PDB file of C-alpha atoms and ligand atoms in Angstrom:
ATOM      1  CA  UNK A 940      16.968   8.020  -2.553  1.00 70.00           C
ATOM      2  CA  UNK A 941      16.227  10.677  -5.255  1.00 86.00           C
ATOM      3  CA  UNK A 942      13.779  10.555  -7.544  1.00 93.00           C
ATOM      4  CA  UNK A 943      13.706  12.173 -10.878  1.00 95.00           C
ATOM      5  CA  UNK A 944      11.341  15.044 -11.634  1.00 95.00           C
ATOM      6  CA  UNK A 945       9.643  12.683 -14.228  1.00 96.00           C
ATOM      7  CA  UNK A 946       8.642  10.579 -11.564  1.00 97.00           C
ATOM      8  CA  UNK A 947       7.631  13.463  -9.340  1.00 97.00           C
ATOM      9  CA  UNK A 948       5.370  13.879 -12.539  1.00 97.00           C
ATOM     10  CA  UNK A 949       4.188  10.488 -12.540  1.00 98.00           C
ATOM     11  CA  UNK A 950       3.500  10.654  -8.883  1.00 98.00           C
ATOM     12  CA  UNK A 951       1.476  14.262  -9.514  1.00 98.00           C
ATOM     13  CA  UNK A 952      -0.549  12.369 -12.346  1.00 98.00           C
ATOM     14  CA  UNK A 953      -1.162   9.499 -10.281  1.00 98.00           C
ATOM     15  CA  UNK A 954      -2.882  11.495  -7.530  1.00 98.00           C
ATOM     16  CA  UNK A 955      -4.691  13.425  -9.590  1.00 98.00           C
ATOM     17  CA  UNK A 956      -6.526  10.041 -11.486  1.00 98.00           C
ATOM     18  CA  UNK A 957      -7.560   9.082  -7.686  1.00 98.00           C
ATOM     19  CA  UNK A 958      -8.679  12.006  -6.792  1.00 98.00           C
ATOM     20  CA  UNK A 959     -11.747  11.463  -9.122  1.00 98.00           C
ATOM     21  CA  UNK A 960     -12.750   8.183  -7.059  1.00 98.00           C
ATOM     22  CA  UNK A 961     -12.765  10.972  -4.018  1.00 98.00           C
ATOM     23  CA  UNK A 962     -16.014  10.845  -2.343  1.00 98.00           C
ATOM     24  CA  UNK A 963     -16.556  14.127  -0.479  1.00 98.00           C
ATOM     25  CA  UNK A 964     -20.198  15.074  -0.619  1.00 98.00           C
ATOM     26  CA  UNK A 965     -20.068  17.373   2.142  1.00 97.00           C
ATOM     27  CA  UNK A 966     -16.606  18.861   1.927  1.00 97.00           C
ATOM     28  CA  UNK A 967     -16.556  18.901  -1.810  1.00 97.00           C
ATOM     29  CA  UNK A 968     -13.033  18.823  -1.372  1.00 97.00           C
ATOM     30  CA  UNK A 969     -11.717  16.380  -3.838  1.00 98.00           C
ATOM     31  CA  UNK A 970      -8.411  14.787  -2.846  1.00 98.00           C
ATOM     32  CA  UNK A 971      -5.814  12.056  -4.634  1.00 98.00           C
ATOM     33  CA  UNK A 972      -3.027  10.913  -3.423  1.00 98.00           C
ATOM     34  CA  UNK A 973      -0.137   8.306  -4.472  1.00 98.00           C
ATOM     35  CA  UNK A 974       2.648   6.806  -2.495  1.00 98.00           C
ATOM     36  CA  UNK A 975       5.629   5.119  -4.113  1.00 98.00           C
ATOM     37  CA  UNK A 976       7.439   2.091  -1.726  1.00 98.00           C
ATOM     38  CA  UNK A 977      10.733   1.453  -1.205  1.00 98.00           C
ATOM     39  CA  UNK A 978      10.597  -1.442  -4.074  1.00 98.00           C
ATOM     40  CA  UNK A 979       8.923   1.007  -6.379  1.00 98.00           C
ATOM     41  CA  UNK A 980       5.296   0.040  -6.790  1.00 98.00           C
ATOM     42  CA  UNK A 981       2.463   2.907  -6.588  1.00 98.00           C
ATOM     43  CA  UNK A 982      -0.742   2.873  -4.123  1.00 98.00           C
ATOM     44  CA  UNK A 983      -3.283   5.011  -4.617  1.00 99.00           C
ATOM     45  CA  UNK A 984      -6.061   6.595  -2.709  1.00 98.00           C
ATOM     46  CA  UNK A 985      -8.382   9.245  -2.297  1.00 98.00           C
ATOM     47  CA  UNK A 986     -10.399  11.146   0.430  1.00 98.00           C
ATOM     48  CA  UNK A 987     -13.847   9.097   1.223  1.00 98.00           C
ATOM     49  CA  UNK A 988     -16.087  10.804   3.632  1.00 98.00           C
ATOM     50  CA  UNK A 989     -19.129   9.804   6.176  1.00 98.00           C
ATOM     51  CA  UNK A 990     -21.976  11.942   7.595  1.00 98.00           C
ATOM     52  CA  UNK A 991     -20.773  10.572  10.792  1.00 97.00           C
ATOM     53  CA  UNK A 992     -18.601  13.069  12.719  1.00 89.00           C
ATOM     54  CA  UNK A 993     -14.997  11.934  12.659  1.00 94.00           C
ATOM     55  CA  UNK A 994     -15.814   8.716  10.166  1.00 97.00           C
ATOM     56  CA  UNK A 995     -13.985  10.453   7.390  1.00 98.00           C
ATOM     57  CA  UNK A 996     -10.405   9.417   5.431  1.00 98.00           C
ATOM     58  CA  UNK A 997      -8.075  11.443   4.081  1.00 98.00           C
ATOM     59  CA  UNK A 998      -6.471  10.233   0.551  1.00 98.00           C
ATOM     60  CA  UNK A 999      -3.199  10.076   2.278  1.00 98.00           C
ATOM     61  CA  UNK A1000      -4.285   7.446   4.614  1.00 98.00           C
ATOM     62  CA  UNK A1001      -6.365   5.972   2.552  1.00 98.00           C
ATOM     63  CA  UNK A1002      -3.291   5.442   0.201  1.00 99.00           C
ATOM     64  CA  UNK A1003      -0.762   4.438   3.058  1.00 98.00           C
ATOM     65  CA  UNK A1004      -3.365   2.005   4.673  1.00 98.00           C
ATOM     66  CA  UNK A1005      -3.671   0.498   0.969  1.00 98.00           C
ATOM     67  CA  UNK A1006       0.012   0.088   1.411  1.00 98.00           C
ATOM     68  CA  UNK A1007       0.672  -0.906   4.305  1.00 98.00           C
ATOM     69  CA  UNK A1008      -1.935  -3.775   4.260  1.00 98.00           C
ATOM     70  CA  UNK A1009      -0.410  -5.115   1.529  1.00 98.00           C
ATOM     71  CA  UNK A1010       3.484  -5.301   3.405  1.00 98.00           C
ATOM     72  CA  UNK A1011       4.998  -2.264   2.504  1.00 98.00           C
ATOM     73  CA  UNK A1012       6.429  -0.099   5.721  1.00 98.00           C
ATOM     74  CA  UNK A1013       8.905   2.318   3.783  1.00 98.00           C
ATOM     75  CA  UNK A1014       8.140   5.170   1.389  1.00 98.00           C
ATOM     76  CA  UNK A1015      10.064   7.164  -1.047  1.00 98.00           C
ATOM     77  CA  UNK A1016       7.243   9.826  -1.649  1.00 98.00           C
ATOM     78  CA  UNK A1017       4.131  10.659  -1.532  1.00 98.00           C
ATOM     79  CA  UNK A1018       2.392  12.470  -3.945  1.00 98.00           C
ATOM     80  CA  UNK A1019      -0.959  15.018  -3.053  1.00 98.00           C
ATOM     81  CA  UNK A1020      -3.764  16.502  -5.194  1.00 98.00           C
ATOM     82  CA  UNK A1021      -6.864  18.725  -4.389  1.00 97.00           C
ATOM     83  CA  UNK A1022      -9.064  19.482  -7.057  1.00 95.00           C
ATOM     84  CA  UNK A1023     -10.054  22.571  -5.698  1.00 90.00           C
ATOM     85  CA  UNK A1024      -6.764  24.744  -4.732  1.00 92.00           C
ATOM     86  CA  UNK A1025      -3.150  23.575  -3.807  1.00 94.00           C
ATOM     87  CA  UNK A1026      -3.343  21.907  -0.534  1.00 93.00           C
ATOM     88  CA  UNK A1027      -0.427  20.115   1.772  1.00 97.00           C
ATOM     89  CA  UNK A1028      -1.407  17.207   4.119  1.00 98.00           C
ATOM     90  CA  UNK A1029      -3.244  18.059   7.350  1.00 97.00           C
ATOM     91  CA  UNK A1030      -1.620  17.139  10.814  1.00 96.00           C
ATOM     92  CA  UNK A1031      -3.056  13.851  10.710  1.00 97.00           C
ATOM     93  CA  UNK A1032      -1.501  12.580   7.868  1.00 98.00           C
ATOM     94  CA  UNK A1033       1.597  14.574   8.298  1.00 97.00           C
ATOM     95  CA  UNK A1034       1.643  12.117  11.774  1.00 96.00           C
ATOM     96  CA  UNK A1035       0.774   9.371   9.644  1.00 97.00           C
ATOM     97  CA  UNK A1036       3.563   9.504   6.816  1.00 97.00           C
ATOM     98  CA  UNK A1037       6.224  10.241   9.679  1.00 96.00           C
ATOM     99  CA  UNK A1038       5.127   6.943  11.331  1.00 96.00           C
ATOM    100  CA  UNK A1039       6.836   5.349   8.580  1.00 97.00           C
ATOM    101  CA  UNK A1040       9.940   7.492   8.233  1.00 96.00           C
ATOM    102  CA  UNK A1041      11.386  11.279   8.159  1.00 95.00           C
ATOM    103  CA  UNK A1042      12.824  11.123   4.820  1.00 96.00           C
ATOM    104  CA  UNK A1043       9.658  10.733   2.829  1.00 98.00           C
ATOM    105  CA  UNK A1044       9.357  13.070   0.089  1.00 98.00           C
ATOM    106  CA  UNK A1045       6.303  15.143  -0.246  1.00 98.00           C
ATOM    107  CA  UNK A1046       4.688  16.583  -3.445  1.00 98.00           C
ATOM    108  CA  UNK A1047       2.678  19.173  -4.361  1.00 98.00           C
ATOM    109  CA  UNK A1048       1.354  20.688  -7.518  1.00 96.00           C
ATOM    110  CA  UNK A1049       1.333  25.044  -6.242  1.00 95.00           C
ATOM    111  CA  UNK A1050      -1.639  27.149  -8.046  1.00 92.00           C
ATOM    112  CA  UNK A1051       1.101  28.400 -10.377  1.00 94.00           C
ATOM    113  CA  UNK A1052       1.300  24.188 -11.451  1.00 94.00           C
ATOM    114  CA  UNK A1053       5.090  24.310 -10.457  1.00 96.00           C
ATOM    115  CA  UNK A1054       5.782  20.991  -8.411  1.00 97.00           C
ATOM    116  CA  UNK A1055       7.059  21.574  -4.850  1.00 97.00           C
ATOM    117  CA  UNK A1056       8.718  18.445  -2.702  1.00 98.00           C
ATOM    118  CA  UNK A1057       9.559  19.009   0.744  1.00 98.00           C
ATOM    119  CA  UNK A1058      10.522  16.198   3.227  1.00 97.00           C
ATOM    120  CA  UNK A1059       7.887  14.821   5.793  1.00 97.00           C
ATOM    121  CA  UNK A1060      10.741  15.916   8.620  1.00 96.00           C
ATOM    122  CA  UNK A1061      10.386  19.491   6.979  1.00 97.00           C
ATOM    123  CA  UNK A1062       6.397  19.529   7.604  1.00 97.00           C
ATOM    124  CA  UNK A1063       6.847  17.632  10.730  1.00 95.00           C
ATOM    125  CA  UNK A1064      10.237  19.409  12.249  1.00 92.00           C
ATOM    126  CA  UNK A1065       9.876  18.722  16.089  1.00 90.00           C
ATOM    127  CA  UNK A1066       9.158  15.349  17.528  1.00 85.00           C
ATOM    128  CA  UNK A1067       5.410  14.778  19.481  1.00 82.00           C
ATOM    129  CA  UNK A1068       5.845  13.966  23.584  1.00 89.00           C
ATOM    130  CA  UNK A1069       6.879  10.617  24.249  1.00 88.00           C
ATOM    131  CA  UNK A1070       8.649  10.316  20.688  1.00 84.00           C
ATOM    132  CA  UNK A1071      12.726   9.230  21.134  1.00 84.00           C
ATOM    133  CA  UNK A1072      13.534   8.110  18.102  1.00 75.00           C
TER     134      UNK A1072
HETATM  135  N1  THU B1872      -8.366  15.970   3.017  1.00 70.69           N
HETATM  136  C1  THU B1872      -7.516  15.056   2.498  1.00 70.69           C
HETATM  137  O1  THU B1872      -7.921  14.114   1.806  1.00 70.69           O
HETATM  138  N2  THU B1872      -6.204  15.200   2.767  1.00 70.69           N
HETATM  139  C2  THU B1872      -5.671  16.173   3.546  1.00 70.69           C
HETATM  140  O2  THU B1872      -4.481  16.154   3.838  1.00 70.69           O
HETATM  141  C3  THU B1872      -6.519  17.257   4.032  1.00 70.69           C
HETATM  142  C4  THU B1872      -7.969  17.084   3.848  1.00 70.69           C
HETATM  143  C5  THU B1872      -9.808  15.804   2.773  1.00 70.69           C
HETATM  144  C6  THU B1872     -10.587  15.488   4.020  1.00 70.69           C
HETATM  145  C7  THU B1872     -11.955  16.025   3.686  1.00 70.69           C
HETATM  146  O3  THU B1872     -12.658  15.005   2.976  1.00 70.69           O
HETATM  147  C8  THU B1872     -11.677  17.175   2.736  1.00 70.69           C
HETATM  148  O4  THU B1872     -10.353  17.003   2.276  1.00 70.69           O
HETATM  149  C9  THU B1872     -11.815  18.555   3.374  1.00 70.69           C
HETATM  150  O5  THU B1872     -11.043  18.669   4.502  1.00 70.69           O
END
């Protein structure tokens, strides 16, 4: 499906309201994200950490479990948002966004505030052992 660049916008703007719920008191890496379904309605989420080792969320996931959880299994996009400096999902939730399809759009505000979309299946090119489909 393709999406305007006004929703791309939308997306970007989205994110970037959740990533002031983030909760990253050790990182102080503050992340937003927002995921658009198939039927068009938004999820948001942001990063929520834990001084246990390991017990932290990205925003992605905390956006797709939102999502998911609620019914919804296919994605048009996904949009991202660090506070801090232009960052693209980690491997995790690269993994995690492919689980629900290749053709997911990703989208990124760069430092120079252009927005740049690549497809999960371009930050996720070769398939994981045991993977057939
Ligand atoms: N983080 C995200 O929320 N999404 C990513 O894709 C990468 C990293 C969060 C996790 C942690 O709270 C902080 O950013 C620093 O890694």
């Amino acid at each position: 499906m393709i999406l305007s660049s006004e929703k791309h916008e939308f997306l970007i703007q989205a994110a970037k309201v959740a990533a002031e719920s983030a909760y990253a008191p050790y990182s102080n890496y503050f992340v937003g994200a927002a995921i658009l379904t198939e039927s068009g309605e938004i999820f948001t989420g942001c990063n929520i950490e834990n001084r246990v080792l390991g017990g932290s969320i990205c925003a992605e996931r905390t956006a797709i479990v939102k999502a998911v959880s609620e019914g919804h299994r296919k994605f048009q996009a996904i949009a991202v948002h660090c506070k801090n400096n232009e960052g693209w999902p980690c491997g995790v939730c690269r993994q995690f966004i492919a689980e629900f399809g290749l053709e997911t759009q990703i989208i990124v505000e760069s430092d120079n505030k252009k927005l740049v979309v690549k497809k999960i299946s371009e930050l996720l090119p070769e398939k994981p052992v045991g993977v057939t489909t």
